[in-house]
Short mmCIF file of C-alpha atoms in Angstrom, two decimals:
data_model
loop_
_atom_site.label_atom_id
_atom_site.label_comp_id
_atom_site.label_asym_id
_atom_site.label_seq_id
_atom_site.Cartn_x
_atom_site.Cartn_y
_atom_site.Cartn_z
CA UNK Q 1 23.92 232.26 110.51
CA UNK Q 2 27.04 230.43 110.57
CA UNK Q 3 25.32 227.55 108.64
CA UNK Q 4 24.56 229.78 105.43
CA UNK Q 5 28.65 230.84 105.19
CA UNK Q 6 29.14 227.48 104.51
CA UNK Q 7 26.31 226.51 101.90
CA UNK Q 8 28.12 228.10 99.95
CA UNK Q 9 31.47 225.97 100.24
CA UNK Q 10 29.12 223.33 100.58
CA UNK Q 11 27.45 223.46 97.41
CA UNK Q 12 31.15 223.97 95.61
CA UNK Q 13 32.45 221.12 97.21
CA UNK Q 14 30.01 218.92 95.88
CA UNK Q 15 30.15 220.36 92.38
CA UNK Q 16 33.66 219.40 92.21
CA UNK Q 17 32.89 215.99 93.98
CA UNK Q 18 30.87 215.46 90.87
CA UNK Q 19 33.27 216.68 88.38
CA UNK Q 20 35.41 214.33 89.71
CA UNK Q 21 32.84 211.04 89.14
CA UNK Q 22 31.97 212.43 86.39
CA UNK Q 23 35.45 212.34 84.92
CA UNK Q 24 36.56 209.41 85.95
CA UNK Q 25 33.54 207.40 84.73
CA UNK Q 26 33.51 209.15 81.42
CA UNK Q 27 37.77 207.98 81.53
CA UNK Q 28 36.47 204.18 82.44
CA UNK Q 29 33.95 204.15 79.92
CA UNK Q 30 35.90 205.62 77.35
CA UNK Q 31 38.86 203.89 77.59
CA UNK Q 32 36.84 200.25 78.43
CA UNK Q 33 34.94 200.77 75.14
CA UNK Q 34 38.12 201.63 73.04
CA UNK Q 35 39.86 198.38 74.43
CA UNK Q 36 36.44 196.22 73.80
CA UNK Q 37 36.45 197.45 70.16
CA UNK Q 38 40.18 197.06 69.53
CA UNK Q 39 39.80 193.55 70.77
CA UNK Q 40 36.49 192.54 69.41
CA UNK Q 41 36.43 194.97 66.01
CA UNK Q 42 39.86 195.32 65.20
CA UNK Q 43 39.32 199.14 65.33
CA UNK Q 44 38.83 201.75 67.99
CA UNK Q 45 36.92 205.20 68.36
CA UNK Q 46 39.23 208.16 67.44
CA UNK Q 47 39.67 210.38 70.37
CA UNK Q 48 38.81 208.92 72.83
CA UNK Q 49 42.46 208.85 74.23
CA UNK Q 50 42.57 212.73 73.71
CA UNK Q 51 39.19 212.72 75.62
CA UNK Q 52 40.64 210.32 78.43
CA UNK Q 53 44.16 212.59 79.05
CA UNK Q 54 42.05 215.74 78.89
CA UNK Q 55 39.52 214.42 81.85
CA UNK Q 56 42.95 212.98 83.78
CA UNK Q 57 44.35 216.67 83.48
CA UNK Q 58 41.44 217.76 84.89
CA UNK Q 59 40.74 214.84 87.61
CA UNK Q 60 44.53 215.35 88.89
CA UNK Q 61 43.77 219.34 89.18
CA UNK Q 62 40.27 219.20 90.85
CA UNK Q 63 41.43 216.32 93.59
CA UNK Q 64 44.42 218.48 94.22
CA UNK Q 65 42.13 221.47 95.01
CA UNK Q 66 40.22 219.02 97.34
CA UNK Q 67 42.98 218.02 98.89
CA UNK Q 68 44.00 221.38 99.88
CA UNK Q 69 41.04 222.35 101.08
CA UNK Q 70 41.02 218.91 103.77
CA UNK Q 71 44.97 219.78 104.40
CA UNK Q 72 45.55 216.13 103.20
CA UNK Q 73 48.69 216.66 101.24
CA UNK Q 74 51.71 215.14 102.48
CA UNK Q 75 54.18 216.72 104.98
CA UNK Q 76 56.78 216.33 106.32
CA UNK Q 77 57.35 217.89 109.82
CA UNK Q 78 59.62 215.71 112.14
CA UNK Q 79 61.31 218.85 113.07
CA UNK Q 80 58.95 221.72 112.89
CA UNK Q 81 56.81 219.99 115.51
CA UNK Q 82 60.05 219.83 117.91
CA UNK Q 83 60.56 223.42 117.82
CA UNK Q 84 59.22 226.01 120.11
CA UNK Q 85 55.89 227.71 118.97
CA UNK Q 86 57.52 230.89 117.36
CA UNK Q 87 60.10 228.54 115.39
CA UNK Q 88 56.78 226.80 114.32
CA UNK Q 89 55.26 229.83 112.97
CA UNK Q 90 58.23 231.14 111.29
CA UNK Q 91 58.50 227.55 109.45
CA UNK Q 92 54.52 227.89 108.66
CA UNK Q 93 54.91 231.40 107.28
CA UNK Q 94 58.22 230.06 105.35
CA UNK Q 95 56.42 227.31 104.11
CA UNK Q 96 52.95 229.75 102.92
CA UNK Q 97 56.29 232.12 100.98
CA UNK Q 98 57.67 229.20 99.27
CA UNK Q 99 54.34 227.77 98.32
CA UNK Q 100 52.72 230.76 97.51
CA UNK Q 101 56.23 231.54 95.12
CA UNK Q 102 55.99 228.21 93.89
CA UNK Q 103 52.01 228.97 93.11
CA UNK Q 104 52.98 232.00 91.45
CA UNK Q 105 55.20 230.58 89.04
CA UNK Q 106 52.74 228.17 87.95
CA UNK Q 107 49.70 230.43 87.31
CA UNK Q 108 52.57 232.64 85.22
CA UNK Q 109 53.39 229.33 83.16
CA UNK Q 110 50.15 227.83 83.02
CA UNK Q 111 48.54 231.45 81.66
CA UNK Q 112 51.13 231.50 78.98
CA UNK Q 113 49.94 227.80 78.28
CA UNK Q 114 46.69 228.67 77.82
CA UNK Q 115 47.41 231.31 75.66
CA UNK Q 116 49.99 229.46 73.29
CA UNK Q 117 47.67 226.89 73.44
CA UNK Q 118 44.11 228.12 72.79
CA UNK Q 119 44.69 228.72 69.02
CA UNK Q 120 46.34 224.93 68.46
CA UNK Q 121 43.98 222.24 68.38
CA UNK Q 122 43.92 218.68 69.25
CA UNK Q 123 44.74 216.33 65.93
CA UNK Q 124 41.45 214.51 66.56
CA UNK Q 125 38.88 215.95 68.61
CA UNK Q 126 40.03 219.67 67.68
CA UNK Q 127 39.56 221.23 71.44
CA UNK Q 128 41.77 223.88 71.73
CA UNK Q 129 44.59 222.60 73.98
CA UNK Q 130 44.73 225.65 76.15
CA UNK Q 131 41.99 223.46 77.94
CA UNK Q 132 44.57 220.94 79.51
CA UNK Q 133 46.43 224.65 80.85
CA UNK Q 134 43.29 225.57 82.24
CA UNK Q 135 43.34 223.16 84.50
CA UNK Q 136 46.61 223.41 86.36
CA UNK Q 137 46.01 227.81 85.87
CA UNK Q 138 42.41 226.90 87.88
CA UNK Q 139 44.53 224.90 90.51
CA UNK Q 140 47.02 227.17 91.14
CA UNK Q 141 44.87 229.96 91.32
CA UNK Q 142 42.38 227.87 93.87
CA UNK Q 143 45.15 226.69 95.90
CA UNK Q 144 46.72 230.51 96.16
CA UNK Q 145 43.45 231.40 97.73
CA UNK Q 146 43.40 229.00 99.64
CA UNK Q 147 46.65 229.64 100.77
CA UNK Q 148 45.69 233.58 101.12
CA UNK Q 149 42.82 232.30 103.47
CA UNK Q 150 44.81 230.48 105.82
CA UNK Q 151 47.29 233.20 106.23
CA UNK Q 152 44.51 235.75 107.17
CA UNK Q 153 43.15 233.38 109.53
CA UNK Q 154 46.43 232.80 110.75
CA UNK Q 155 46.71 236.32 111.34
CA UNK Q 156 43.42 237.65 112.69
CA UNK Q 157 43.42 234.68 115.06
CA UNK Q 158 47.16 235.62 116.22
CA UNK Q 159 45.74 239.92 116.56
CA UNK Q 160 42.51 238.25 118.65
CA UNK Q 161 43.97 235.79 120.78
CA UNK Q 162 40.61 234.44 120.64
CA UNK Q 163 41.32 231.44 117.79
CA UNK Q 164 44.33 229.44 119.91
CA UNK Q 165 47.19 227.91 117.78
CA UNK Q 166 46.42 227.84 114.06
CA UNK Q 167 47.61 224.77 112.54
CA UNK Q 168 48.03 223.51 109.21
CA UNK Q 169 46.42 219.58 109.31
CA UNK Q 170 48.45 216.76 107.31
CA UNK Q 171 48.53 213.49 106.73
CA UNK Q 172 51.95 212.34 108.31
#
């Protein structure tokens, strides 16, 4: 049973795995075929650096999400990790306010992106440019569930007794 709660993360995971390929070859290709037809032609394809920003926007967001999933971002805890274990957890819960502030803040700005942005249109391709806010609003909102998750586990696993020390992984 345990393996059909996580077909489900699974199957997300590698939908997003293959967002990200799919990005950054469509950013290679387009951005290797402008450069060939500068060079070679003397002209280039119109949008194709609105289309290569717009899949970087996106890229950046998506790994980001990753990354918090795999607790890979960067920390820095030289003196959290000296302290005793209830110093620890009152850093960790510090750390979930400050980030889950921070997280507000950007869903708040990137939502009034999206909506300043959805009726003006690229000068090329004409996407509306709400779609570059969507990104970083899809982060944020990702990564503050994500961040929601870990604090309940935190929690029920502190009320149980059963779960040890919950710990947040990083790359040091």
């Amino acid at each position: 049973m345990a393996d059909m709660s996580h077909k489900p993360v699974s199957v997300l995971r590698r939908a997003a795995e293959a967002m990200l390929a799919i990005s950054m070859f469509g950013m290679v290709c387009a951005v290797f075929l402008n450069v060939v037809m500068r060079y070679m032609f003397n002209t280039g394809l119109a949008g194709y650096e609105e289309l290569s920003r717009l899949l970087f926007v996106w890229l950046v967001c998506i790994g980001a999400v990753l990354a918090t999933v795999d607790h890979q971002h960067l920390r820095f805890d030289l003196v959290v990790d000296r302290l005793p274990a209830p110093a620890q957890r009152l850093c960790r819960w510090l750390s979930r306010g400050l980030i889950g502030w921070a997280l507000y803040h950007l869903i708040l700005g990137a939502w009034a992106q999206i909506l300043v942005g959805i009726d003006s249109r690229s000068p090329v391709l004409g996407y509306p440019l709400g779609l570059a806010a969507a990104a970083i609003f899809f982060m944020a909102a990702c990564m503050a569930v994500l961040l929601l998750r870990e604090a309940w586990q935190d929690l029920r696993c502190r009320h149980s007794g059963a779960c040890g020390a919950v710990t947040t992984h990083s790359v040091k």
